């Protein structure tokens, strides 16, 4: 019984002491907490508050960043313009090269054409010189005599045609340059008609054309003198259809 009484009494004394101690400790703790809660400056927080504060939640915005998107768009647009400019320059360079090549080909063709024209003109001039230097030749026949006579008549302005001359020659001498009439009035008078167009010697001498032989039997000289006489008396040998 005594032991239990002592135990209870000691227990009560300790309980009081504990109460006082707890009260004191509580007071000191409250003061400490209050002191700690007052920040020394505006940005200071207590360790307890920091520890007890919930962790910050990271959020992601779904709103597009307009500035960045616009910048990327501008960069892409700029790149596109650069590519287009490069392509345009390349195309222009290709076209310029093609035009230059075409111009060079045209110039070359023009030069070749000019060269050929010049060579052709030179050859023509050479042929003309040769032709001029070499006199035209005519056949030793009735056709050749008439043609040579016509060429001389042309130089002296004496009219007449191939047909008119040929027609009268065939009637007068049948194309014989040595023909002579020994029976007509002229023959009776001692001046017989001679040659292709049966010209009497006085007429031949009067109408002889320079550049032809002074031989009444020469075919070209006879034709030319006779045509000169016919032009004076009848206008042209073409107007003669009978003895003249």
CSV table of C-alpha atoms in Angstrom, one decimal:
chain,number,residue,atom,x,y,z
A,1,UNK,CA,0.0,0.0,0.0
A,2,UNK,CA,2.8,2.4,0.9
A,3,UNK,CA,4.7,1.8,-2.3
A,4,UNK,CA,1.7,2.6,-4.4
A,5,UNK,CA,1.0,5.8,-2.5
A,6,UNK,CA,4.6,7.0,-3.1
A,7,UNK,CA,4.3,6.1,-6.7
A,8,UNK,CA,1.1,8.1,-7.2
A,9,UNK,CA,2.4,11.1,-5.3
A,10,UNK,CA,5.7,11.2,-7.3
A,11,UNK,CA,3.6,10.7,-10.4
A,12,UNK,CA,1.5,13.7,-9.6
A,13,UNK,CA,4.6,15.9,-8.8
A,14,UNK,CA,6.2,14.9,-12.2
A,15,UNK,CA,3.0,15.6,-14.0
A,16,UNK,CA,2.9,19.2,-12.7
A,17,UNK,CA,6.5,19.7,-13.4
A,18,UNK,CA,5.9,18.4,-16.9
A,19,UNK,CA,3.0,20.6,-17.3
A,20,UNK,CA,5.1,23.6,-16.4
A,21,UNK,CA,7.9,22.4,-18.7
A,22,UNK,CA,5.5,21.8,-21.5
A,23,UNK,CA,3.9,25.2,-21.1
A,24,UNK,CA,7.3,26.9,-21.1
A,25,UNK,CA,8.5,25.0,-24.1
A,26,UNK,CA,5.2,25.8,-25.8
A,27,UNK,CA,5.7,29.5,-25.1
A,28,UNK,CA,9.2,29.5,-26.3
A,29,UNK,CA,8.3,27.6,-29.4
A,30,UNK,CA,5.5,30.0,-30.2
A,31,UNK,CA,7.9,32.9,-29.8
A,32,UNK,CA,10.4,31.2,-32.0
A,33,UNK,CA,7.9,30.4,-34.6
A,34,UNK,CA,6.6,34.0,-34.5
A,35,UNK,CA,10.2,35.3,-34.9
A,36,UNK,CA,10.9,33.0,-37.7
A,37,UNK,CA,7.6,33.9,-39.5
A,38,UNK,CA,8.7,37.6,-39.7
A,39,UNK,CA,11.0,38.0,-42.7
A,40,UNK,CA,14.1,40.0,-42.4
A,41,UNK,CA,13.4,41.5,-45.9
A,42,UNK,CA,10.5,41.3,-48.4
A,43,UNK,CA,11.9,38.2,-50.2
A,44,UNK,CA,12.7,35.9,-47.2
A,45,UNK,CA,10.4,32.9,-46.4
A,46,UNK,CA,10.7,30.4,-43.7
A,47,UNK,CA,12.2,27.0,-44.2
A,48,UNK,CA,9.0,25.5,-42.9
A,49,UNK,CA,6.9,27.4,-45.4
A,50,UNK,CA,9.2,26.5,-48.2
A,51,UNK,CA,9.2,22.9,-47.2
A,52,UNK,CA,5.4,22.9,-46.7
A,53,UNK,CA,4.7,24.8,-50.0
A,54,UNK,CA,3.4,22.6,-52.8
A,55,UNK,CA,5.6,22.0,-55.8
A,56,UNK,CA,5.0,24.4,-58.7
A,57,UNK,CA,3.1,22.8,-61.5
A,58,UNK,CA,4.6,23.1,-65.0
A,59,UNK,CA,2.1,24.1,-67.7
A,60,UNK,CA,2.4,24.1,-71.4
A,61,UNK,CA,0.7,26.8,-73.5
A,62,UNK,CA,-1.3,25.7,-76.5
A,63,UNK,CA,-1.4,29.2,-77.9
A,64,UNK,CA,0.8,29.5,-81.0
A,65,UNK,CA,3.8,31.8,-80.8
A,66,UNK,CA,2.9,34.3,-83.5
A,67,UNK,CA,6.2,36.0,-83.7
A,68,UNK,CA,8.2,32.9,-84.2
A,69,UNK,CA,5.8,31.5,-86.8
A,70,UNK,CA,5.8,34.8,-88.8
A,71,UNK,CA,9.6,34.8,-88.7
A,72,UNK,CA,9.8,31.3,-90.1
A,73,UNK,CA,7.3,32.2,-92.8
A,74,UNK,CA,9.3,35.2,-93.8
A,75,UNK,CA,12.5,33.2,-93.9
A,76,UNK,CA,10.7,30.6,-96.2
A,77,UNK,CA,9.3,33.3,-98.4
A,78,UNK,CA,12.8,34.9,-98.6
A,79,UNK,CA,14.3,31.6,-99.6
A,80,UNK,CA,11.6,31.1,-102.3
A,81,UNK,CA,12.3,34.5,-103.7
A,82,UNK,CA,16.0,33.8,-103.8
A,83,UNK,CA,15.4,30.5,-105.6
A,84,UNK,CA,13.2,32.2,-108.1
A,85,UNK,CA,15.7,34.9,-108.7
A,86,UNK,CA,18.5,32.4,-109.2
A,87,UNK,CA,16.3,30.4,-111.7
A,88,UNK,CA,15.4,33.7,-113.5
A,89,UNK,CA,19.1,34.6,-113.8
A,90,UNK,CA,19.9,31.2,-115.1
A,91,UNK,CA,17.1,31.3,-117.6
A,92,UNK,CA,18.2,34.8,-118.7
A,93,UNK,CA,21.8,33.6,-119.1
A,94,UNK,CA,20.7,30.6,-121.1
A,95,UNK,CA,18.5,32.7,-123.4
A,96,UNK,CA,21.3,35.3,-123.8
A,97,UNK,CA,23.8,32.5,-124.7
A,98,UNK,CA,21.3,31.1,-127.3
A,99,UNK,CA,20.7,34.6,-128.8
A,100,UNK,CA,24.5,35.2,-128.9
A,101,UNK,CA,25.0,31.8,-130.6
A,102,UNK,CA,22.2,32.6,-133.1
A,103,UNK,CA,23.6,36.0,-133.8
A,104,UNK,CA,27.0,34.5,-134.4
A,105,UNK,CA,25.5,31.9,-136.8
A,106,UNK,CA,23.6,34.6,-138.6
A,107,UNK,CA,26.7,36.8,-138.9
A,108,UNK,CA,28.7,33.8,-140.2
A,109,UNK,CA,26.0,33.0,-142.8
A,110,UNK,CA,25.8,36.6,-143.9
A,111,UNK,CA,29.6,36.7,-144.2
A,112,UNK,CA,29.6,33.5,-146.2
A,113,UNK,CA,26.8,34.9,-148.4
A,114,UNK,CA,28.8,38.1,-149.0
A,115,UNK,CA,31.9,36.1,-149.8
A,116,UNK,CA,30.0,34.0,-152.3
A,117,UNK,CA,28.4,37.1,-153.9
A,118,UNK,CA,31.8,38.8,-154.1
A,119,UNK,CA,33.3,35.7,-155.7
A,120,UNK,CA,30.4,35.4,-158.2
A,121,UNK,CA,30.9,39.1,-159.1
A,122,UNK,CA,34.6,38.6,-159.5
A,123,UNK,CA,34.0,35.6,-161.8
A,124,UNK,CA,31.4,37.5,-163.8
A,125,UNK,CA,33.9,40.4,-164.1
A,126,UNK,CA,36.6,38.0,-165.3
A,127,UNK,CA,34.3,36.4,-167.8
A,128,UNK,CA,33.3,39.9,-169.0
A,129,UNK,CA,37.0,40.8,-169.4
A,130,UNK,CA,37.7,37.6,-171.3
A,131,UNK,CA,34.6,38.1,-173.4
A,132,UNK,CA,35.7,41.7,-174.1
A,133,UNK,CA,39.2,40.7,-174.9
A,134,UNK,CA,38.2,37.8,-177.2
A,135,UNK,CA,36.2,39.0,-180.2
A,136,UNK,CA,33.1,37.0,-181.0
A,137,UNK,CA,33.6,34.6,-183.9
A,138,UNK,CA,31.0,33.6,-186.4
A,139,UNK,CA,30.7,30.6,-188.6
A,140,UNK,CA,31.9,30.7,-192.2
A,141,UNK,CA,28.4,30.1,-193.5
A,142,UNK,CA,25.4,32.1,-194.6
A,143,UNK,CA,24.0,32.1,-191.1
A,144,UNK,CA,27.4,33.3,-189.7
A,145,UNK,CA,27.7,36.0,-192.3
A,146,UNK,CA,24.3,37.4,-191.7
A,147,UNK,CA,24.8,37.4,-187.9
A,148,UNK,CA,28.2,39.1,-188.1
A,149,UNK,CA,26.8,41.7,-190.5
A,150,UNK,CA,23.9,42.4,-188.1
A,151,UNK,CA,26.4,43.0,-185.3
A,152,UNK,CA,28.2,45.6,-187.4
A,153,UNK,CA,25.0,47.2,-188.5
A,154,UNK,CA,23.9,47.5,-184.9
A,155,UNK,CA,27.1,49.4,-184.1
A,156,UNK,CA,26.5,51.9,-186.9
A,157,UNK,CA,22.7,52.2,-186.4
A,158,UNK,CA,21.7,50.5,-189.6
A,159,UNK,CA,18.3,48.9,-189.4
A,160,UNK,CA,17.5,45.4,-190.6
A,161,UNK,CA,16.5,41.9,-189.5
A,162,UNK,CA,17.8,38.4,-190.0
A,163,UNK,CA,14.7,37.4,-191.8
A,164,UNK,CA,14.7,40.4,-194.2
A,165,UNK,CA,18.4,39.9,-195.1
A,166,UNK,CA,18.0,36.2,-195.6
A,167,UNK,CA,15.0,36.5,-197.7
A,168,UNK,CA,16.6,39.0,-200.1
A,169,UNK,CA,19.9,37.0,-200.3
A,170,UNK,CA,18.0,33.9,-201.4
A,171,UNK,CA,16.2,35.8,-204.1
A,172,UNK,CA,19.3,37.6,-205.4
A,173,UNK,CA,22.0,35.0,-205.3
A,174,UNK,CA,20.7,31.8,-203.6
A,175,UNK,CA,23.3,32.3,-201.0
A,176,UNK,CA,26.4,32.3,-203.3
A,177,UNK,CA,28.9,35.0,-202.3
A,178,UNK,CA,30.6,34.8,-205.7
A,179,UNK,CA,27.4,35.3,-207.7
A,180,UNK,CA,27.5,37.8,-210.6
A,181,UNK,CA,24.8,39.1,-213.0
A,182,UNK,CA,26.1,39.3,-216.6
A,183,UNK,CA,22.9,39.9,-218.4
A,184,UNK,CA,20.9,42.7,-216.8
A,185,UNK,CA,21.1,46.4,-217.6
A,186,UNK,CA,23.9,47.0,-215.1
A,187,UNK,CA,25.9,44.3,-216.8
A,188,UNK,CA,25.2,45.9,-220.2
A,189,UNK,CA,26.5,49.2,-218.7
A,190,UNK,CA,29.7,47.5,-217.6
A,191,UNK,CA,28.9,47.5,-213.9
A,192,UNK,CA,27.4,44.0,-213.2
A,193,UNK,CA,25.8,43.3,-209.9
A,194,UNK,CA,27.9,41.1,-207.6
A,195,UNK,CA,27.9,39.2,-204.4
A,196,UNK,CA,25.2,37.9,-202.0
A,197,UNK,CA,22.9,40.9,-202.5
A,198,UNK,CA,23.9,41.7,-206.0
A,199,UNK,CA,25.4,45.1,-205.4
A,200,UNK,CA,27.0,47.1,-208.2
A,201,UNK,CA,30.6,48.4,-207.6
A,202,UNK,CA,29.7,52.1,-207.4
A,203,UNK,CA,26.9,51.4,-204.8
A,204,UNK,CA,29.3,49.2,-202.8
A,205,UNK,CA,31.9,51.9,-202.7
A,206,UNK,CA,29.4,54.6,-201.7
A,207,UNK,CA,27.8,52.6,-198.9
A,208,UNK,CA,30.7,50.6,-197.7
A,209,UNK,CA,30.7,50.4,-193.9
A,210,UNK,CA,34.0,50.9,-192.0
A,211,UNK,CA,35.3,47.7,-190.3
A,212,UNK,CA,34.5,45.5,-193.2
A,213,UNK,CA,36.8,44.5,-196.1
A,214,UNK,CA,36.7,46.7,-199.2
A,215,UNK,CA,36.0,43.6,-201.3
A,216,UNK,CA,32.6,43.4,-203.0
A,217,UNK,CA,32.7,39.6,-202.9
A,218,UNK,CA,33.3,39.5,-199.1
A,219,UNK,CA,30.0,38.2,-197.7
A,220,UNK,CA,29.9,40.4,-194.6
A,221,UNK,CA,31.0,43.5,-196.5
A,222,UNK,CA,28.5,42.9,-199.3
A,223,UNK,CA,25.6,42.4,-196.9
A,224,UNK,CA,26.4,45.4,-194.7
A,225,UNK,CA,26.9,47.8,-197.7
A,226,UNK,CA,23.7,46.6,-199.3
A,227,UNK,CA,21.7,47.0,-196.0
A,228,UNK,CA,23.2,50.5,-195.6
A,229,UNK,CA,22.0,51.4,-199.1
A,230,UNK,CA,18.5,49.9,-198.6
A,231,UNK,CA,18.2,51.8,-195.3
A,232,UNK,CA,18.9,55.0,-197.2
A,233,UNK,CA,16.6,54.3,-200.1
A,234,UNK,CA,13.8,52.2,-198.6
A,235,UNK,CA,14.1,52.6,-194.8
A,236,UNK,CA,15.4,49.1,-194.2
A,237,UNK,CA,16.3,45.9,-196.2
A,238,UNK,CA,13.1,44.4,-194.7
A,239,UNK,CA,11.1,46.7,-197.0
A,240,UNK,CA,12.8,45.3,-200.2
A,241,UNK,CA,10.9,42.6,-202.0
A,242,UNK,CA,12.3,42.8,-205.5
A,243,UNK,CA,15.2,44.2,-207.4
A,244,UNK,CA,16.4,47.4,-205.8
